Amino acid sequence: MSLFVSMHVDCPECDHTNTMDAVGSVNADRRPDLREEILEDQFQIIKCANCDTEFRLQPEFNYLDVENGLWILAMPAAGVADYIENEDKTTALFGTSYGADAPDAAQTVGDNLTCRLTFGWLAAREKLVLRIAGLDDIIVEMMKMDLLRRMPGAHFDIGVELRVTSVSDENLELAWVRAESEEALEFMAVSKEAYFSVENARDQWGGIEAQLTDGPFVDIQKLFLGSGRNQDAAE
């Protein structure tokens, strides 16, 4: 089931205290409307009752989508600095919910789920967009690495990320965004050929893939943050 808790939230613009139902968990199979809100980038947005400013809290919830074979622990963007500890938390939570430490019936469900850890709203949404489009998020992260190697105007500021925002028959639409504020800095379209090129040469990405997949946080940020569990594999 989907769980929400009532809480008081101060408006970042005028400091007015608002009341909202903050999400603790989403079951997208029972509440497909919440899945759509995430895809439309409207989930958990609140409008201040005093000044009409729209804002939302950083995510901290788990997302279950059996239809699309996806389970996500979505954490605040700032939590990426402690991604290893959060990976351990994610692995433990998934294990007791749908993994080896879960009841047999739950394990049967878990056998068909991909477990992921994300930081910030746009990262969580990206995983869902890719899964629905039938794209492998590991390949997409390696594709991003390939793009960065050849991109003269890459944004390498702290807190700026490259995110897939939509997928069409021909292209992946990406944006450079600020993770916490969700501000988009630049948009670009990348042909799906870039994705298939990496997929077809996957055996050449062994070291990078090993580091990307050494925990549920599958994101190129961990390659730049360092201190990974499998750091030597990528060197």
PDB file of N, CA and C in Angstrom, residues 60-141:
ATOM      1  N   GLU A  60      12.039  10.985   0.292  1.00  0.00           N
ATOM      2  CA  GLU A  60      12.529   9.989   1.237  1.00  0.00           C
ATOM      3  C   GLU A  60      11.421   8.940   1.375  1.00  0.00           C
ATOM      4  N   PHE A  61      11.381   8.038   0.400  1.00  0.00           N
ATOM      5  CA  PHE A  61      10.307   7.038   0.368  1.00  0.00           C
ATOM      6  C   PHE A  61      10.750   5.852  -0.480  1.00  0.00           C
ATOM      7  N   ASN A  62      10.015   4.744  -0.355  1.00  0.00           N
ATOM      8  CA  ASN A  62      10.288   3.613  -1.235  1.00  0.00           C
ATOM      9  C   ASN A  62       9.153   3.462  -2.235  1.00  0.00           C
ATOM     10  N   TYR A  63       9.529   3.036  -3.425  1.00  0.00           N
ATOM     11  CA  TYR A  63       8.606   2.959  -4.564  1.00  0.00           C
ATOM     12  C   TYR A  63       8.572   1.521  -5.073  1.00  0.00           C
ATOM     13  N   LEU A  64       7.377   0.928  -5.112  1.00  0.00           N
ATOM     14  CA  LEU A  64       7.196  -0.430  -5.609  1.00  0.00           C
ATOM     15  C   LEU A  64       6.356  -0.404  -6.875  1.00  0.00           C
ATOM     16  N   ASP A  65       6.859  -1.055  -7.929  1.00  0.00           N
ATOM     17  CA  ASP A  65       6.155  -1.093  -9.210  1.00  0.00           C
ATOM     18  C   ASP A  65       6.355  -2.491  -9.795  1.00  0.00           C
ATOM     19  N   VAL A  66       5.514  -3.434  -9.385  1.00  0.00           N
ATOM     20  CA  VAL A  66       5.644  -4.812  -9.850  1.00  0.00           C
ATOM     21  C   VAL A  66       5.410  -4.898 -11.351  1.00  0.00           C
ATOM     22  N   GLU A  67       4.463  -4.110 -11.855  1.00  0.00           N
ATOM     23  CA  GLU A  67       4.167  -4.121 -13.290  1.00  0.00           C
ATOM     24  C   GLU A  67       5.411  -3.839 -14.121  1.00  0.00           C
ATOM     25  N   ASN A  68       6.227  -2.906 -13.654  1.00  0.00           N
ATOM     26  CA  ASN A  68       7.440  -2.531 -14.386  1.00  0.00           C
ATOM     27  C   ASN A  68       8.708  -3.132 -13.782  1.00  0.00           C
ATOM     28  N   GLY A  69       8.557  -4.022 -12.807  1.00  0.00           N
ATOM     29  CA  GLY A  69       9.709  -4.727 -12.247  1.00  0.00           C
ATOM     30  C   GLY A  69      10.726  -3.825 -11.589  1.00  0.00           C
ATOM     31  N   LEU A  70      10.248  -2.863 -10.785  1.00  0.00           N
ATOM     32  CA  LEU A  70      11.156  -1.856 -10.232  1.00  0.00           C
ATOM     33  C   LEU A  70      10.826  -1.563  -8.775  1.00  0.00           C
ATOM     34  N   TRP A  71      11.869  -1.502  -7.951  1.00  0.00           N
ATOM     35  CA  TRP A  71      11.758  -1.068  -6.553  1.00  0.00           C
ATOM     36  C   TRP A  71      12.855  -0.030  -6.328  1.00  0.00           C
ATOM     37  N   ILE A  72      12.467   1.121  -5.794  1.00  0.00           N
ATOM     38  CA  ILE A  72      13.408   2.223  -5.591  1.00  0.00           C
ATOM     39  C   ILE A  72      13.331   2.713  -4.157  1.00  0.00           C
ATOM     40  N   LEU A  73      14.490   2.951  -3.560  1.00  0.00           N
ATOM     41  CA  LEU A  73      14.549   3.753  -2.343  1.00  0.00           C
ATOM     42  C   LEU A  73      15.019   5.130  -2.788  1.00  0.00           C
ATOM     43  N   ALA A  74      14.111   6.097  -2.726  1.00  0.00           N
ATOM     44  CA  ALA A  74      14.415   7.463  -3.160  1.00  0.00           C
ATOM     45  C   ALA A  74      14.795   8.303  -1.951  1.00  0.00           C
ATOM     46  N   MET A  75      15.993   8.884  -1.997  1.00  0.00           N
ATOM     47  CA  MET A  75      16.530   9.646  -0.876  1.00  0.00           C
ATOM     48  C   MET A  75      16.766  11.104  -1.295  1.00  0.00           C
ATOM     49  N   PRO A  76      16.952  12.013  -0.321  1.00  0.00           N
ATOM     50  CA  PRO A  76      17.249  13.412  -0.652  1.00  0.00           C
ATOM     51  C   PRO A  76      18.531  13.545  -1.460  1.00  0.00           C
ATOM     52  N   ALA A  77      18.593  14.554  -2.309  1.00  0.00           N
ATOM     53  CA  ALA A  77      19.753  14.746  -3.189  1.00  0.00           C
ATOM     54  C   ALA A  77      21.060  14.836  -2.413  1.00  0.00           C
ATOM     55  N   ALA A  78      21.041  15.480  -1.251  1.00  0.00           N
ATOM     56  CA  ALA A  78      22.264  15.667  -0.475  1.00  0.00           C
ATOM     57  C   ALA A  78      22.820  14.348   0.056  1.00  0.00           C
ATOM     58  N   GLY A  79      21.994  13.310   0.096  1.00  0.00           N
ATOM     59  CA  GLY A  79      22.434  12.025   0.624  1.00  0.00           C
ATOM     60  C   GLY A  79      23.445  11.316  -0.240  1.00  0.00           C
ATOM     61  N   VAL A  80      23.656  11.801  -1.463  1.00  0.00           N
ATOM     62  CA  VAL A  80      24.601  11.147  -2.371  1.00  0.00           C
ATOM     63  C   VAL A  80      26.019  11.148  -1.808  1.00  0.00           C
ATOM     64  N   ALA A  81      26.342  12.111  -0.961  1.00  0.00           N
ATOM     65  CA  ALA A  81      27.684  12.164  -0.369  1.00  0.00           C
ATOM     66  C   ALA A  81      27.965  10.938   0.494  1.00  0.00           C
ATOM     67  N   ASP A  82      26.899  10.333   1.011  1.00  0.00           N
ATOM     68  CA  ASP A  82      27.030   9.134   1.850  1.00  0.00           C
ATOM     69  C   ASP A  82      26.407   7.940   1.134  1.00  0.00           C
ATOM     70  N   TYR A  83      26.685   7.826  -0.160  1.00  0.00           N
ATOM     71  CA  TYR A  83      25.963   6.818  -0.937  1.00  0.00           C
ATOM     72  C   TYR A  83      26.274   5.388  -0.512  1.00  0.00           C
ATOM     73  N   ILE A  84      27.480   5.128  -0.032  1.00  0.00           N
ATOM     74  CA  ILE A  84      27.818   3.755   0.373  1.00  0.00           C
ATOM     75  C   ILE A  84      26.963   3.328   1.571  1.00  0.00           C
ATOM     76  N   GLU A  85      26.853   4.197   2.573  1.00  0.00           N
ATOM     77  CA  GLU A  85      26.006   3.888   3.722  1.00  0.00           C
ATOM     78  C   GLU A  85      24.547   3.738   3.293  1.00  0.00           C
ATOM     79  N   ASN A  86      24.114   4.573   2.364  1.00  0.00           N
ATOM     80  CA  ASN A  86      22.738   4.478   1.881  1.00  0.00           C
ATOM     81  C   ASN A  86      22.523   3.235   1.018  1.00  0.00           C
ATOM     82  N   GLU A  87      23.566   2.788   0.321  1.00  0.00           N
ATOM     83  CA  GLU A  87      23.456   1.521  -0.399  1.00  0.00           C
ATOM     84  C   GLU A  87      23.238   0.371   0.585  1.00  0.00           C
ATOM     85  N   ASP A  88      23.975   0.385   1.694  1.00  0.00           N
ATOM     86  CA  ASP A  88      23.802  -0.657   2.707  1.00  0.00           C
ATOM     87  C   ASP A  88      22.377  -0.641   3.263  1.00  0.00           C
ATOM     88  N   LYS A  89      21.861   0.561   3.501  1.00  0.00           N
ATOM     89  CA  LYS A  89      20.494   0.711   4.005  1.00  0.00           C
ATOM     90  C   LYS A  89      19.498   0.166   2.988  1.00  0.00           C
ATOM     91  N   THR A  90      19.714   0.478   1.727  1.00  0.00           N
ATOM     92  CA  THR A  90      18.815   0.026   0.662  1.00  0.00           C
ATOM     93  C   THR A  90      18.820  -1.490   0.542  1.00  0.00           C
ATOM     94  N   THR A  91      20.015  -2.072   0.531  1.00  0.00           N
ATOM     95  CA  THR A  91      20.141  -3.520   0.410  1.00  0.00           C
ATOM     96  C   THR A  91      19.453  -4.231   1.571  1.00  0.00           C
ATOM     97  N   ALA A  92      19.621  -3.697   2.775  1.00  0.00           N
ATOM     98  CA  ALA A  92      18.997  -4.304   3.949  1.00  0.00           C
ATOM     99  C   ALA A  92      17.480  -4.194   3.886  1.00  0.00           C
ATOM    100  N   LEU A  93      16.982  -3.025   3.500  1.00  0.00           N
ATOM    101  CA  LEU A  93      15.533  -2.820   3.435  1.00  0.00           C
ATOM    102  C   LEU A  93      14.899  -3.697   2.362  1.00  0.00           C
ATOM    103  N   PHE A  94      15.536  -3.764   1.205  1.00  0.00           N
ATOM    104  CA  PHE A  94      15.005  -4.617   0.147  1.00  0.00           C
ATOM    105  C   PHE A  94      15.056  -6.083   0.565  1.00  0.00           C
ATOM    106  N   GLY A  95      16.134  -6.453   1.258  1.00  0.00           N
ATOM    107  CA  GLY A  95      16.286  -7.838   1.687  1.00  0.00           C
ATOM    108  C   GLY A  95      15.176  -8.292   2.611  1.00  0.00           C
ATOM    109  N   THR A  96      14.769  -7.425   3.547  1.00  0.00           N
ATOM    110  CA  THR A  96      13.703  -7.790   4.477  1.00  0.00           C
ATOM    111  C   THR A  96      12.321  -7.647   3.858  1.00  0.00           C
ATOM    112  N   SER A  97      12.210  -6.848   2.798  1.00  0.00           N
ATOM    113  CA  SER A  97      10.912  -6.631   2.157  1.00  0.00           C
ATOM    114  C   SER A  97      10.625  -7.633   1.048  1.00  0.00           C
ATOM    115  N   TYR A  98      11.644  -7.872   0.179  1.00  0.00           N
ATOM    116  CA  TYR A  98      11.435  -8.737  -0.987  1.00  0.00           C
ATOM    117  C   TYR A  98      12.605  -9.673  -1.281  1.00  0.00           C
ATOM    118  N   GLY A  99      13.647  -9.602  -0.472  1.00  0.00           N
ATOM    119  CA  GLY A  99      14.835 -10.410  -0.721  1.00  0.00           C
ATOM    120  C   GLY A  99      14.921 -11.647   0.149  1.00  0.00           C
ATOM    121  N   ALA A 100      16.142 -12.056   0.458  1.00  0.00           N
ATOM    122  CA  ALA A 100      16.389 -13.320   1.145  1.00  0.00           C
ATOM    123  C   ALA A 100      15.796 -13.372   2.546  1.00  0.00           C
ATOM    124  N   ASP A 101      15.596 -12.222   3.187  1.00  0.00           N
ATOM    125  CA  ASP A 101      15.067 -12.199   4.548  1.00  0.00           C
ATOM    126  C   ASP A 101      13.560 -11.953   4.597  1.00  0.00           C
ATOM    127  N   ALA A 102      12.925 -11.936   3.442  1.00  0.00           N
ATOM    128  CA  ALA A 102      11.491 -11.687   3.360  1.00  0.00           C
ATOM    129  C   ALA A 102      10.720 -13.017   3.356  1.00  0.00           C
ATOM    130  N   PRO A 103       9.412 -12.977   3.650  1.00  0.00           N
ATOM    131  CA  PRO A 103       8.592 -14.186   3.536  1.00  0.00           C
ATOM    132  C   PRO A 103       8.635 -14.740   2.107  1.00  0.00           C
ATOM    133  N   ASP A 104       8.345 -16.024   1.956  1.00  0.00           N
ATOM    134  CA  ASP A 104       8.452 -16.689   0.656  1.00  0.00           C
ATOM    135  C   ASP A 104       7.633 -15.985  -0.422  1.00  0.00           C
ATOM    136  N   ALA A 105       6.411 -15.586  -0.086  1.00  0.00           N
ATOM    137  CA  ALA A 105       5.549 -14.932  -1.076  1.00  0.00           C
ATOM    138  C   ALA A 105       6.158 -13.622  -1.557  1.00  0.00           C
ATOM    139  N   ALA A 106       6.760 -12.878  -0.623  1.00  0.00           N
ATOM    140  CA  ALA A 106       7.388 -11.608  -0.987  1.00  0.00           C
ATOM    141  C   ALA A 106       8.638 -11.856  -1.823  1.00  0.00           C
ATOM    142  N   GLN A 107       9.373 -12.927  -1.516  1.00  0.00           N
ATOM    143  CA  GLN A 107      10.558 -13.246  -2.303  1.00  0.00           C
ATOM    144  C   GLN A 107      10.192 -13.561  -3.747  1.00  0.00           C
ATOM    145  N   THR A 108       9.056 -14.199  -3.947  1.00  0.00           N
ATOM    146  CA  THR A 108       8.594 -14.501  -5.304  1.00  0.00           C
ATOM    147  C   THR A 108       8.378 -13.215  -6.090  1.00  0.00           C
ATOM    148  N   VAL A 109       7.825 -12.205  -5.427  1.00  0.00           N
ATOM    149  CA  VAL A 109       7.659 -10.895  -6.062  1.00  0.00           C
ATOM    150  C   VAL A 109       9.022 -10.267  -6.312  1.00  0.00           C
ATOM    151  N   GLY A 110       9.899 -10.362  -5.318  1.00  0.00           N
ATOM    152  CA  GLY A 110      11.212  -9.741  -5.417  1.00  0.00           C
ATOM    153  C   GLY A 110      12.089 -10.313  -6.503  1.00  0.00           C
ATOM    154  N   ASP A 111      11.858 -11.577  -6.873  1.00  0.00           N
ATOM    155  CA  ASP A 111      12.655 -12.197  -7.940  1.00  0.00           C
ATOM    156  C   ASP A 111      12.534 -11.441  -9.259  1.00  0.00           C
ATOM    157  N   ASN A 112      11.446 -10.696  -9.421  1.00  0.00           N
ATOM    158  CA  ASN A 112      11.201  -9.963 -10.668  1.00  0.00           C
ATOM    159  C   ASN A 112      11.364  -8.458 -10.512  1.00  0.00           C
ATOM    160  N   LEU A 113      11.996  -8.038  -9.413  1.00  0.00           N
ATOM    161  CA  LEU A 113      12.193  -6.613  -9.169  1.00  0.00           C
ATOM    162  C   LEU A 113      13.665  -6.238  -9.287  1.00  0.00           C
ATOM    163  N   THR A 114      13.934  -5.095  -9.906  1.00  0.00           N
ATOM    164  CA  THR A 114      15.260  -4.488  -9.897  1.00  0.00           C
ATOM    165  C   THR A 114      15.309  -3.497  -8.745  1.00  0.00           C
ATOM    166  N   CYS A 115      16.294  -3.631  -7.874  1.00  0.00           N
ATOM    167  CA  CYS A 115      16.437  -2.757  -6.711  1.00  0.00           C
ATOM    168  C   CYS A 115      17.374  -1.604  -7.047  1.00  0.00           C
ATOM    169  N   ARG A 116      16.919  -0.377  -6.799  1.00  0.00           N
ATOM    170  CA  ARG A 116      17.717   0.800  -7.081  1.00  0.00           C
ATOM    171  C   ARG A 116      17.624   1.816  -5.946  1.00  0.00           C
ATOM    172  N   LEU A 117      18.710   2.560  -5.778  1.00  0.00           N
ATOM    173  CA  LEU A 117      18.801   3.683  -4.852  1.00  0.00           C
ATOM    174  C   LEU A 117      18.996   4.945  -5.672  1.00  0.00           C
ATOM    175  N   THR A 118      18.216   5.990  -5.377  1.00  0.00           N
ATOM    176  CA  THR A 118      18.361   7.256  -6.103  1.00  0.00           C
ATOM    177  C   THR A 118      18.412   8.413  -5.112  1.00  0.00           C
ATOM    178  N   PHE A 119      18.942   9.541  -5.593  1.00  0.00           N
ATOM    179  CA  PHE A 119      19.046  10.748  -4.774  1.00  0.00           C
ATOM    180  C   PHE A 119      18.430  11.916  -5.543  1.00  0.00           C
ATOM    181  N   GLY A 120      17.381  12.502  -4.987  1.00  0.00           N
ATOM    182  CA  GLY A 120      16.700  13.610  -5.643  1.00  0.00           C
ATOM    183  C   GLY A 120      15.539  13.128  -6.495  1.00  0.00           C
ATOM    184  N   TRP A 121      14.586  14.011  -6.734  1.00  0.00           N
ATOM    185  CA  TRP A 121      13.387  13.648  -7.484  1.00  0.00           C
ATOM    186  C   TRP A 121      13.688  13.266  -8.931  1.00  0.00           C
ATOM    187  N   LEU A 122      14.572  13.994  -9.588  1.00  0.00           N
ATOM    188  CA  LEU A 122      14.797  13.766 -11.011  1.00  0.00           C
ATOM    189  C   LEU A 122      15.495  12.436 -11.264  1.00  0.00           C
ATOM    190  N   ALA A 123      16.326  12.006 -10.318  1.00  0.00           N
ATOM    191  CA  ALA A 123      17.000  10.719 -10.453  1.00  0.00           C
ATOM    192  C   ALA A 123      15.999   9.575 -10.319  1.00  0.00           C
ATOM    193  N   ALA A 124      15.076   9.698  -9.369  1.00  0.00           N
ATOM    194  CA  ALA A 124      14.055   8.660  -9.195  1.00  0.00           C
ATOM    195  C   ALA A 124      13.156   8.583 -10.422  1.00  0.00           C
ATOM    196  N   ARG A 125      12.746   9.745 -10.916  1.00  0.00           N
ATOM    197  CA  ARG A 125      11.896   9.780 -12.103  1.00  0.00           C
ATOM    198  C   ARG A 125      12.617   9.170 -13.299  1.00  0.00           C
ATOM    199  N   GLU A 126      13.917   9.442 -13.447  1.00  0.00           N
ATOM    200  CA  GLU A 126      14.690   8.930 -14.564  1.00  0.00           C
ATOM    201  C   GLU A 126      14.639   7.405 -14.607  1.00  0.00           C
ATOM    202  N   LYS A 127      14.791   6.744 -13.450  1.00  0.00           N
ATOM    203  CA  LYS A 127      14.767   5.280 -13.423  1.00  0.00           C
ATOM    204  C   LYS A 127      13.443   4.747 -13.942  1.00  0.00           C
ATOM    205  N   LEU A 128      12.358   5.408 -13.570  1.00  0.00           N
ATOM    206  CA  LEU A 128      11.041   4.977 -14.018  1.00  0.00           C
ATOM    207  C   LEU A 128      10.852   5.216 -15.515  1.00  0.00           C
ATOM    208  N   VAL A 129      11.291   6.370 -15.993  1.00  0.00           N
ATOM    209  CA  VAL A 129      11.205   6.684 -17.422  1.00  0.00           C
ATOM    210  C   VAL A 129      11.943   5.635 -18.248  1.00  0.00           C
ATOM    211  N   LEU A 130      13.146   5.280 -17.830  1.00  0.00           N
ATOM    212  CA  LEU A 130      13.953   4.312 -18.568  1.00  0.00           C
ATOM    213  C   LEU A 130      13.322   2.929 -18.533  1.00  0.00           C
ATOM    214  N   ARG A 131      12.815   2.534 -17.367  1.00  0.00           N
ATOM    215  CA  ARG A 131      12.220   1.207 -17.251  1.00  0.00           C
ATOM    216  C   ARG A 131      10.986   1.070 -18.154  1.00  0.00           C
ATOM    217  N   ILE A 132      10.149   2.086 -18.174  1.00  0.00           N
ATOM    218  CA  ILE A 132       8.949   2.039 -19.013  1.00  0.00           C
ATOM    219  C   ILE A 132       9.321   2.043 -20.487  1.00  0.00           C
ATOM    220  N   ALA A 133      10.430   2.711 -20.832  1.00  0.00           N
ATOM    221  CA  ALA A 133      10.887   2.761 -22.229  1.00  0.00           C
ATOM    222  C   ALA A 133      11.610   1.485 -22.643  1.00  0.00           C
ATOM    223  N   GLY A 134      11.839   0.577 -21.694  1.00  0.00           N
ATOM    224  CA  GLY A 134      12.517  -0.673 -22.010  1.00  0.00           C
ATOM    225  C   GLY A 134      14.016  -0.538 -22.175  1.00  0.00           C
ATOM    226  N   LEU A 135      14.606   0.496 -21.557  1.00  0.00           N
ATOM    227  CA  LEU A 135      16.046   0.714 -21.646  1.00  0.00           C
ATOM    228  C   LEU A 135      16.734   0.287 -20.353  1.00  0.00           C
ATOM    229  N   ASP A 136      17.923  -0.254 -20.489  1.00  0.00           N
ATOM    230  CA  ASP A 136      18.731  -0.711 -19.362  1.00  0.00           C
ATOM    231  C   ASP A 136      19.429   0.495 -18.752  1.00  0.00           C
ATOM    232  N   ASP A 137      19.149   0.785 -17.482  1.00  0.00           N
ATOM    233  CA  ASP A 137      19.739   1.972 -16.868  1.00  0.00           C
ATOM    234  C   ASP A 137      21.258   1.865 -16.739  1.00  0.00           C
ATOM    235  N   ILE A 138      21.792   0.648 -16.689  1.00  0.00           N
ATOM    236  CA  ILE A 138      23.251   0.485 -16.635  1.00  0.00           C
ATOM    237  C   ILE A 138      23.867   0.951 -17.952  1.00  0.00           C
ATOM    238  N   ILE A 139      23.272   0.534 -19.063  1.00  0.00           N
ATOM    239  CA  ILE A 139      23.744   0.976 -20.380  1.00  0.00           C
ATOM    240  C   ILE A 139      23.636   2.484 -20.507  1.00  0.00           C
ATOM    241  N   VAL A 140      22.543   3.051 -20.003  1.00  0.00           N
ATOM    242  CA  VAL A 140      22.346   4.501 -20.091  1.00  0.00           C
ATOM    243  C   VAL A 140      23.440   5.239 -19.328  1.00  0.00           C
ATOM    244  N   GLU A 141      23.806   4.760 -18.148  1.00  0.00           N
ATOM    245  CA  GLU A 141      24.866   5.426 -17.379  1.00  0.00           C
ATOM    246  C   GLU A 141      26.207   5.341 -18.107  1.00  0.00           C
TER     247      GLU A 141
END
